[in-house]
Short mmCIF file of N, CA and C in Angstrom, two decimals:
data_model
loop_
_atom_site.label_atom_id
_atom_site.label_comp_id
_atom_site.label_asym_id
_atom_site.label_seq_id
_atom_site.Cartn_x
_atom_site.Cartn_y
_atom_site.Cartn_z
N UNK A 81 42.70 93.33 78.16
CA UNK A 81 42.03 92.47 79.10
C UNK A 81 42.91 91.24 79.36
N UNK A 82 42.65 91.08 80.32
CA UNK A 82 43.79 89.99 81.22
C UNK A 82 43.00 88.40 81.46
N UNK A 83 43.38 87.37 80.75
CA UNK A 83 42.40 86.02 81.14
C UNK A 83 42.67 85.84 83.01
N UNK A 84 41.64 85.35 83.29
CA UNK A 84 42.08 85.17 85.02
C UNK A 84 42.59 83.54 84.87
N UNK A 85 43.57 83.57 85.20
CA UNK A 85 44.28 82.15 85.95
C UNK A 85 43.55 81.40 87.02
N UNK A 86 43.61 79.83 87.38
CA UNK A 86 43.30 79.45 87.27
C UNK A 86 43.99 79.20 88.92
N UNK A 87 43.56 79.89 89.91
CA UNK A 87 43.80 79.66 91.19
C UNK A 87 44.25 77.75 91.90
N UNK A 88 45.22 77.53 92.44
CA UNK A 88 45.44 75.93 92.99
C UNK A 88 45.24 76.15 94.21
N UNK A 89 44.23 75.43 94.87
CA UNK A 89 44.40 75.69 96.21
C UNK A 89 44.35 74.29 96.70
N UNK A 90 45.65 74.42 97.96
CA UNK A 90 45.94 73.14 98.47
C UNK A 90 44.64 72.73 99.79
N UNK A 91 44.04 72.07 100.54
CA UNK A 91 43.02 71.56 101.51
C UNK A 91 43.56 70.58 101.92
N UNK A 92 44.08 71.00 103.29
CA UNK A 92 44.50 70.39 104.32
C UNK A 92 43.55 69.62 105.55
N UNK A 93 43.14 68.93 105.67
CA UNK A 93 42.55 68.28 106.52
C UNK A 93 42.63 66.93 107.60
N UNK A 94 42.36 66.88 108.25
CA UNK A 94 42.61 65.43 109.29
C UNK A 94 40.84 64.96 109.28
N UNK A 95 40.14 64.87 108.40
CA UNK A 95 38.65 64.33 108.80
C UNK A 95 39.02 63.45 106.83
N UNK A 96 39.62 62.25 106.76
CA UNK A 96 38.70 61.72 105.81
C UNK A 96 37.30 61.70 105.14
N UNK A 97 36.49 61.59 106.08
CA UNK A 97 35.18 62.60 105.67
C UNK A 97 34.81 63.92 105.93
N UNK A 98 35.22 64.99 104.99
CA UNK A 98 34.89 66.06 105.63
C UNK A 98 33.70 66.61 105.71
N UNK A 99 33.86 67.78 106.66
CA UNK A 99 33.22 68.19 107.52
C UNK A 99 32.37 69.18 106.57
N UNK A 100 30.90 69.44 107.33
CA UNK A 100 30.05 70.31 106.60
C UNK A 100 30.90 71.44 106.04
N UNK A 101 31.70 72.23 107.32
CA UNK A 101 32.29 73.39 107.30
C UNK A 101 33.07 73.68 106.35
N UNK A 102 33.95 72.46 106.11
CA UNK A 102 34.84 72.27 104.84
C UNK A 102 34.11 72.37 103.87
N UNK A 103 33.23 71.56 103.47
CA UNK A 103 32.51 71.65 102.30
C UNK A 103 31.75 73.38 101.82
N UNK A 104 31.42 73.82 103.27
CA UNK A 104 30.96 75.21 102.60
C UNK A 104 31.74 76.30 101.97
N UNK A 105 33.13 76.17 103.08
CA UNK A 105 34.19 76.65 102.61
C UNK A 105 34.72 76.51 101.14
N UNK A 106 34.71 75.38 100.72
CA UNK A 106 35.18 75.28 99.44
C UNK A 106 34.32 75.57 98.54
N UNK A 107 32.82 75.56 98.90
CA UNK A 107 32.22 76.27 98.03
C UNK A 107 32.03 78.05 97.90
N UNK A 108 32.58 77.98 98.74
CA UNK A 108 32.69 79.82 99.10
C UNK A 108 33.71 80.43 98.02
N UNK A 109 34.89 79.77 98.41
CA UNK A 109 35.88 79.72 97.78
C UNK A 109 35.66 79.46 95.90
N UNK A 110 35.05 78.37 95.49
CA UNK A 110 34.74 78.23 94.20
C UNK A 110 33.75 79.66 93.37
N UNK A 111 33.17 79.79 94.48
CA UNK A 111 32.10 81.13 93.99
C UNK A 111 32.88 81.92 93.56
N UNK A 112 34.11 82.42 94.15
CA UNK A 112 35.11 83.44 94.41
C UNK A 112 35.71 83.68 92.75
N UNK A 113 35.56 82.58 92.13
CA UNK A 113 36.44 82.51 91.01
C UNK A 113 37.58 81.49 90.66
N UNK A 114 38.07 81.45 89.37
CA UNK A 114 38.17 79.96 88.81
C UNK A 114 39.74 79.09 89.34
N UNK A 115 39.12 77.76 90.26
CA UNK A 115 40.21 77.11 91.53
C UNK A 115 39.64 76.01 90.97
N UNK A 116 40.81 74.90 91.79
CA UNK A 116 41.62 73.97 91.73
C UNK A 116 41.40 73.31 92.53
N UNK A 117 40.83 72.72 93.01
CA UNK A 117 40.93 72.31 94.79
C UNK A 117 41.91 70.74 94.83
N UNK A 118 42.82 70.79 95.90
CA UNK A 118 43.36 70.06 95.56
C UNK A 118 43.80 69.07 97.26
N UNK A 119 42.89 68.00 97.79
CA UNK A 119 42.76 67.63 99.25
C UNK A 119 44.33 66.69 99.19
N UNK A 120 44.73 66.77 100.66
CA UNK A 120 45.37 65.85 101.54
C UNK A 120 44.88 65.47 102.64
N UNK A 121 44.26 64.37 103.12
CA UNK A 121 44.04 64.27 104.20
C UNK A 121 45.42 63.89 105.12
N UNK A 122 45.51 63.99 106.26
CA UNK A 122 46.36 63.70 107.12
C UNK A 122 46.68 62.43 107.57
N UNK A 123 47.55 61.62 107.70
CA UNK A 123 47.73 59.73 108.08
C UNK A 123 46.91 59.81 109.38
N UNK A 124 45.83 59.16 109.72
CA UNK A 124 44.99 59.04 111.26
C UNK A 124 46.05 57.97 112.06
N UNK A 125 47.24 57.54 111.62
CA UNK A 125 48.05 56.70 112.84
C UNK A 125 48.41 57.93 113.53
N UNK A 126 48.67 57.47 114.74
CA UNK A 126 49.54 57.66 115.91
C UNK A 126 50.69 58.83 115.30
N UNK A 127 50.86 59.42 115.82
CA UNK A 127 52.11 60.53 115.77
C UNK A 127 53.11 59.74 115.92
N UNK A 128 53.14 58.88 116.66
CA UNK A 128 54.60 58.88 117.10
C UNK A 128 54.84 57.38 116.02
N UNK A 129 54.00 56.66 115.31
CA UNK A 129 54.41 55.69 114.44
C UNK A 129 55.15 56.16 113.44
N UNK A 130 56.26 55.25 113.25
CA UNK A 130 57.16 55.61 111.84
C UNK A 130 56.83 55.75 110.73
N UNK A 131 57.48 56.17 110.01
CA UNK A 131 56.86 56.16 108.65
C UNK A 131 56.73 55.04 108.18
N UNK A 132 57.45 54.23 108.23
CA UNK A 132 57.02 52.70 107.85
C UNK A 132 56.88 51.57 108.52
N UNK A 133 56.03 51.84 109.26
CA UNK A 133 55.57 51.16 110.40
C UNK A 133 54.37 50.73 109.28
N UNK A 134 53.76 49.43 109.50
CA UNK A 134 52.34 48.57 109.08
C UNK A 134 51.10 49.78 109.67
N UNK A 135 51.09 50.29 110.71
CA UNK A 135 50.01 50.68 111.01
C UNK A 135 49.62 52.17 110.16
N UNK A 136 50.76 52.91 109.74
CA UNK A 136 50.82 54.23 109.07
C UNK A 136 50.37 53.74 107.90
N UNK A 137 50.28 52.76 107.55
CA UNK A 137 50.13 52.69 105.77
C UNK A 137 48.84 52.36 105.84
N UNK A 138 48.19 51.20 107.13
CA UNK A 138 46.81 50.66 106.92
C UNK A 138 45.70 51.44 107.62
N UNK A 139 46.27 52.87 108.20
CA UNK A 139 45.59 53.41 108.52
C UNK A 139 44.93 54.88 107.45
N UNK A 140 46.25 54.51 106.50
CA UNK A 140 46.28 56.03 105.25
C UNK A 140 45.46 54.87 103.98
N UNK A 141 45.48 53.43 104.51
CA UNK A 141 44.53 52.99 103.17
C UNK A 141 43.23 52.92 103.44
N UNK A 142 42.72 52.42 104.89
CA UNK A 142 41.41 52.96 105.40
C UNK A 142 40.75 54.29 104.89
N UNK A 143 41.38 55.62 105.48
CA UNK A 143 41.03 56.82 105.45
C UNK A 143 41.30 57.10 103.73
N UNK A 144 41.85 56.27 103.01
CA UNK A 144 41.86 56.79 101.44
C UNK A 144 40.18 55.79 100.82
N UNK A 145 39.95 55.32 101.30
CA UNK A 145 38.64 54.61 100.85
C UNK A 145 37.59 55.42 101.22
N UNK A 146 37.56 55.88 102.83
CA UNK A 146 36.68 56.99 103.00
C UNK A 146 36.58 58.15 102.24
N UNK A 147 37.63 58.78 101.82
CA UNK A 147 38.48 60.18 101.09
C UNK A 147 37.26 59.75 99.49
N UNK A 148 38.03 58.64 99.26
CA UNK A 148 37.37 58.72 97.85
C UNK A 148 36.19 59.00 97.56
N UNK A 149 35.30 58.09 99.01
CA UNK A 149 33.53 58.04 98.67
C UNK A 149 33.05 59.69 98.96
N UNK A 150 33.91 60.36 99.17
CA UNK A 150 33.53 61.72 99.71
C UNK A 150 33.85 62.64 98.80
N UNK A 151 34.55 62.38 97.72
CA UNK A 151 35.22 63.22 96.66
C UNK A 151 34.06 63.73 95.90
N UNK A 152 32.98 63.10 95.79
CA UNK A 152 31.80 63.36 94.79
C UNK A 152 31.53 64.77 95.11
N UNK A 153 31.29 64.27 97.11
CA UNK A 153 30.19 65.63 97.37
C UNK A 153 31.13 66.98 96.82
N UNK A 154 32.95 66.69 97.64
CA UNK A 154 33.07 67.85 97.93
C UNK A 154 33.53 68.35 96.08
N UNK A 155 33.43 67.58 95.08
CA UNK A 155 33.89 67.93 94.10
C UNK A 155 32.53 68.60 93.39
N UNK A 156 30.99 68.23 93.64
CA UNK A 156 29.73 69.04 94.01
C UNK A 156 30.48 70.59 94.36
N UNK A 157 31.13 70.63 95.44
CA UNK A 157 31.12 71.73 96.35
C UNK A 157 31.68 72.58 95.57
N UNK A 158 32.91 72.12 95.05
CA UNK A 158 33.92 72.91 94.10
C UNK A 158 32.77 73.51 92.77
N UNK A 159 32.43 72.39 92.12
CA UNK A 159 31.80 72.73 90.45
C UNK A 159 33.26 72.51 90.27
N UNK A 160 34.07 71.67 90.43
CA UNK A 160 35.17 70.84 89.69
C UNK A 160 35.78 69.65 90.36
N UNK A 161 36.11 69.00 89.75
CA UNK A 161 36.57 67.83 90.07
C UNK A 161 37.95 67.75 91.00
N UNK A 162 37.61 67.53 92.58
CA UNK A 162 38.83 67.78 93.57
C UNK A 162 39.99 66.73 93.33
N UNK A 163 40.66 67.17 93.16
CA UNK A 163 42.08 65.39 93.55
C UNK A 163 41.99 65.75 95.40
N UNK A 164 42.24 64.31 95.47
CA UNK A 164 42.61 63.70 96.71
C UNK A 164 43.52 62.54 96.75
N UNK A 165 44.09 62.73 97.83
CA UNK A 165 45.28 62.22 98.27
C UNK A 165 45.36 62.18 99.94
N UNK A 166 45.74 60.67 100.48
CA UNK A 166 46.17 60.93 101.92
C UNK A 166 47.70 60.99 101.99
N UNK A 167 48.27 61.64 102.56
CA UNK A 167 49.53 61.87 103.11
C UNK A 167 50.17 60.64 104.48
N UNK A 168 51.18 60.07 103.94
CA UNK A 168 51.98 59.30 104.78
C UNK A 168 52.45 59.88 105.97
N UNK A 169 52.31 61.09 105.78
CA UNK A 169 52.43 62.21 106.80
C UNK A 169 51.33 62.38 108.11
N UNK A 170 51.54 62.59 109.12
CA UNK A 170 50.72 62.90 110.10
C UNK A 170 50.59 64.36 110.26
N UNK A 171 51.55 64.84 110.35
CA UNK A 171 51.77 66.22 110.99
C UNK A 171 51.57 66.98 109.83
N UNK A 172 50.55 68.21 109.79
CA UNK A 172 50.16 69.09 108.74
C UNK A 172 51.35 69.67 108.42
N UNK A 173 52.32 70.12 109.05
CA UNK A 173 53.40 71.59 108.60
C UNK A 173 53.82 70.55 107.56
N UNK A 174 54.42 69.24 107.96
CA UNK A 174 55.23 68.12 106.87
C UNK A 174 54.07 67.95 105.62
N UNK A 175 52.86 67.59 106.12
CA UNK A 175 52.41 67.36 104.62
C UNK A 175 51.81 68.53 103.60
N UNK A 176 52.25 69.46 104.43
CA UNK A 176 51.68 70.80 103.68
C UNK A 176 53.06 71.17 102.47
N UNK A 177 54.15 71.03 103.25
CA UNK A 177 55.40 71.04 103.03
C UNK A 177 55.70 70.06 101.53
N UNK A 178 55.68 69.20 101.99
CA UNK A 178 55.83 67.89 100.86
C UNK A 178 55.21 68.14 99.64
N UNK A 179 53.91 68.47 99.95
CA UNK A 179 52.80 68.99 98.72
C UNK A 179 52.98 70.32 97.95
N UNK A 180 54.00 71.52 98.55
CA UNK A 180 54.05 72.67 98.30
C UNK A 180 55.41 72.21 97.65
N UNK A 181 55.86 71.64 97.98
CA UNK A 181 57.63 71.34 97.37
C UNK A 181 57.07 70.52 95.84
N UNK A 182 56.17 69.31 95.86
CA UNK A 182 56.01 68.75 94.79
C UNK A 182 55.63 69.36 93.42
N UNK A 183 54.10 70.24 93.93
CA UNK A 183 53.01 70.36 92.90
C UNK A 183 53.04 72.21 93.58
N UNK A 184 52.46 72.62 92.32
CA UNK A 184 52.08 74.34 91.91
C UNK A 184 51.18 74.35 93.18
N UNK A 185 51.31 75.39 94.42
CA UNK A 185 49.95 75.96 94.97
C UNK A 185 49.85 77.36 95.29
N UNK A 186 49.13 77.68 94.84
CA UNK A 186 48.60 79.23 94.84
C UNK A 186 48.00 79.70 96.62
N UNK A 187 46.97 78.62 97.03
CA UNK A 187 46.95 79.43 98.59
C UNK A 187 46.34 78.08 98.99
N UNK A 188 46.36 77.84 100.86
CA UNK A 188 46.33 77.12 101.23
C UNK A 188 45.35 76.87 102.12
N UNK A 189 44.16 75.90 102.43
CA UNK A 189 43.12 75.47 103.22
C UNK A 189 42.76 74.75 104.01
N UNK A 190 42.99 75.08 105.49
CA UNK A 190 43.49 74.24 106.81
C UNK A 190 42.31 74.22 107.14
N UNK A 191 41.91 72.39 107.87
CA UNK A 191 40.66 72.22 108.24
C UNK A 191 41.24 71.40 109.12
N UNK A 192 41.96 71.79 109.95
CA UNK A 192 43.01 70.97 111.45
C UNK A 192 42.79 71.45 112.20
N UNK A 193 42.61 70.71 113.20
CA UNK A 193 42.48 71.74 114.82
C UNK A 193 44.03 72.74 114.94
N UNK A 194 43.29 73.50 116.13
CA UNK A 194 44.26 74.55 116.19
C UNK A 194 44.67 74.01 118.09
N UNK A 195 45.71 73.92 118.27
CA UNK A 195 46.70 73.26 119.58
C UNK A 195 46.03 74.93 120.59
N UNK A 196 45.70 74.65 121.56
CA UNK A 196 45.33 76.40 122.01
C UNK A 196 46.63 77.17 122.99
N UNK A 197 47.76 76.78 123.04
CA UNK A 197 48.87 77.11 123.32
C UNK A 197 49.86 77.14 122.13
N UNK A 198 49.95 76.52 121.11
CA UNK A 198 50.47 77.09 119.58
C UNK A 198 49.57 78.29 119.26
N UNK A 199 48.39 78.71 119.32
CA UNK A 199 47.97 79.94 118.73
C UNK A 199 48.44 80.93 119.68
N UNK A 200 48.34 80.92 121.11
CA UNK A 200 48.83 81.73 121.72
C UNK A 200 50.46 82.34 122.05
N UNK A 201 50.74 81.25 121.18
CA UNK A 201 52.65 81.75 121.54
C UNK A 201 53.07 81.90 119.56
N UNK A 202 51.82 82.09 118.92
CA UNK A 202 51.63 82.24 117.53
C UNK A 202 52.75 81.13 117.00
N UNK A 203 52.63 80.32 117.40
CA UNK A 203 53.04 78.77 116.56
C UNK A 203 52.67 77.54 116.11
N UNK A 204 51.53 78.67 115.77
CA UNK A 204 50.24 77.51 115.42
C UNK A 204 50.72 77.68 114.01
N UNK A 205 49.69 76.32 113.18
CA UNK A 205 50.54 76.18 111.80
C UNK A 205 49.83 77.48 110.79
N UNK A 206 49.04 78.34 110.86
CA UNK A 206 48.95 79.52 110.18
C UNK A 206 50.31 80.49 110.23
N UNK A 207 50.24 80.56 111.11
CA UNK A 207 51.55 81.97 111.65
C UNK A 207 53.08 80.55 110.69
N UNK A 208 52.63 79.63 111.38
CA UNK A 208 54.31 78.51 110.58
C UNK A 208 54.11 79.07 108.91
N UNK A 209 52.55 78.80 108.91
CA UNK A 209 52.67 78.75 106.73
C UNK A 209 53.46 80.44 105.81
N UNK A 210 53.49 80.94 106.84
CA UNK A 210 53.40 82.44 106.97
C UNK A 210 54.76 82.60 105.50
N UNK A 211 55.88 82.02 106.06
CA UNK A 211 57.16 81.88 104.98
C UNK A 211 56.81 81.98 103.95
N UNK A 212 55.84 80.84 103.27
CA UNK A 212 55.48 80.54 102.24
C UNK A 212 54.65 81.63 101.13
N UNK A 213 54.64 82.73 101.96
CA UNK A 213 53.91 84.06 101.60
C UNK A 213 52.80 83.04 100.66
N UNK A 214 51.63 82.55 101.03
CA UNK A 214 50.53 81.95 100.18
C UNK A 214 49.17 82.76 101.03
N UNK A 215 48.68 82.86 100.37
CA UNK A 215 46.88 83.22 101.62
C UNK A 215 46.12 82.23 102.07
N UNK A 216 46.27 82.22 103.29
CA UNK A 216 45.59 80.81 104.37
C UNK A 216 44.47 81.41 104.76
N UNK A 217 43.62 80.21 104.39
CA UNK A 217 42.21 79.98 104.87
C UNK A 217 42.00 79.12 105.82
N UNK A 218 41.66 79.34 107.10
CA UNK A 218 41.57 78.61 108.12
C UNK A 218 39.98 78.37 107.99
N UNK A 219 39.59 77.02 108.25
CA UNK A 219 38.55 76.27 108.62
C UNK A 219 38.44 76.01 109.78
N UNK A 220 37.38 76.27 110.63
CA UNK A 220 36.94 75.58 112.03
C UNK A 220 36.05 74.80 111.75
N UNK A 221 35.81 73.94 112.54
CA UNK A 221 34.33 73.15 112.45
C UNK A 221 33.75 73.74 113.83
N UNK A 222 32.53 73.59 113.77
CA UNK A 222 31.36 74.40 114.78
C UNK A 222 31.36 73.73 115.84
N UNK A 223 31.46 74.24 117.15
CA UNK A 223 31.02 73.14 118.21
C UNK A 223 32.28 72.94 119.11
#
């Protein structure tokens, strides 16, 4: 008999507070068997601000105050205690990237809109994570 390991799954998101959908998801996911959940939210500045621009940092310390007060529920959601983290990063492929280069992840949980001309020319960031041979869970929110 084989102990089961202990699944890491990375949760990608742009909602500092997330979304119902997210939250069910990760509890879907926890049912599934024994995970890790492990959030980035996305920097809410401007795309086109630098990385060290004043507004990228006071906009990733805002959305990390929100992140935190929300950790309860979604760590509820899990039945374990989520880490969270916002990313200096705006753009998901980079902070998915950064996070997969740093820390262990087993499969990955996108709760980002989808561009509707990247899915259709399949260069949306599912088909991008694809390299990484990991199993992506795409999140929509309803509506």
């Amino acid at each position: 008999m084989t102990a089961e390991l202990t699944r890491r799954i990375l949760v990608v998101t742009d909602h500092a507070e997330p979304t119902q959908e997210l939250k069910d998801a990760i509890r879907q996911r926890a049912e599934r068997g024994d995970v890790q959940f492990r959030l980035v939210v996305l920097n809410p500045a401007r795309a086109e601000v630098h990385l060290l621009h004043p507004e990228r940092h006071d906009k990733a310390s805002q959305a990390e105050q929100v992140m935190l007060q929300a950790l309860p529920d979604l760590s509820e959601a899990a039945g374990a205690p989520v880490i969270g983290s916002v990313s200096v990063r705006h753009d998901p492929m980079d902070a998915v990237e950064e996070t997969i280069f740093s820390e262990p992840v087993d499969e990955i949980m996108l709760a980002v809109p989808a561009h509707h001309l990247a899915t259709a020319l399949h260069q949306d960031l599912q088909h991008r994570l694809e390299h990484f041979h990991l199993p992506v869970t795409v999140v929509r929110a309803e509506g």
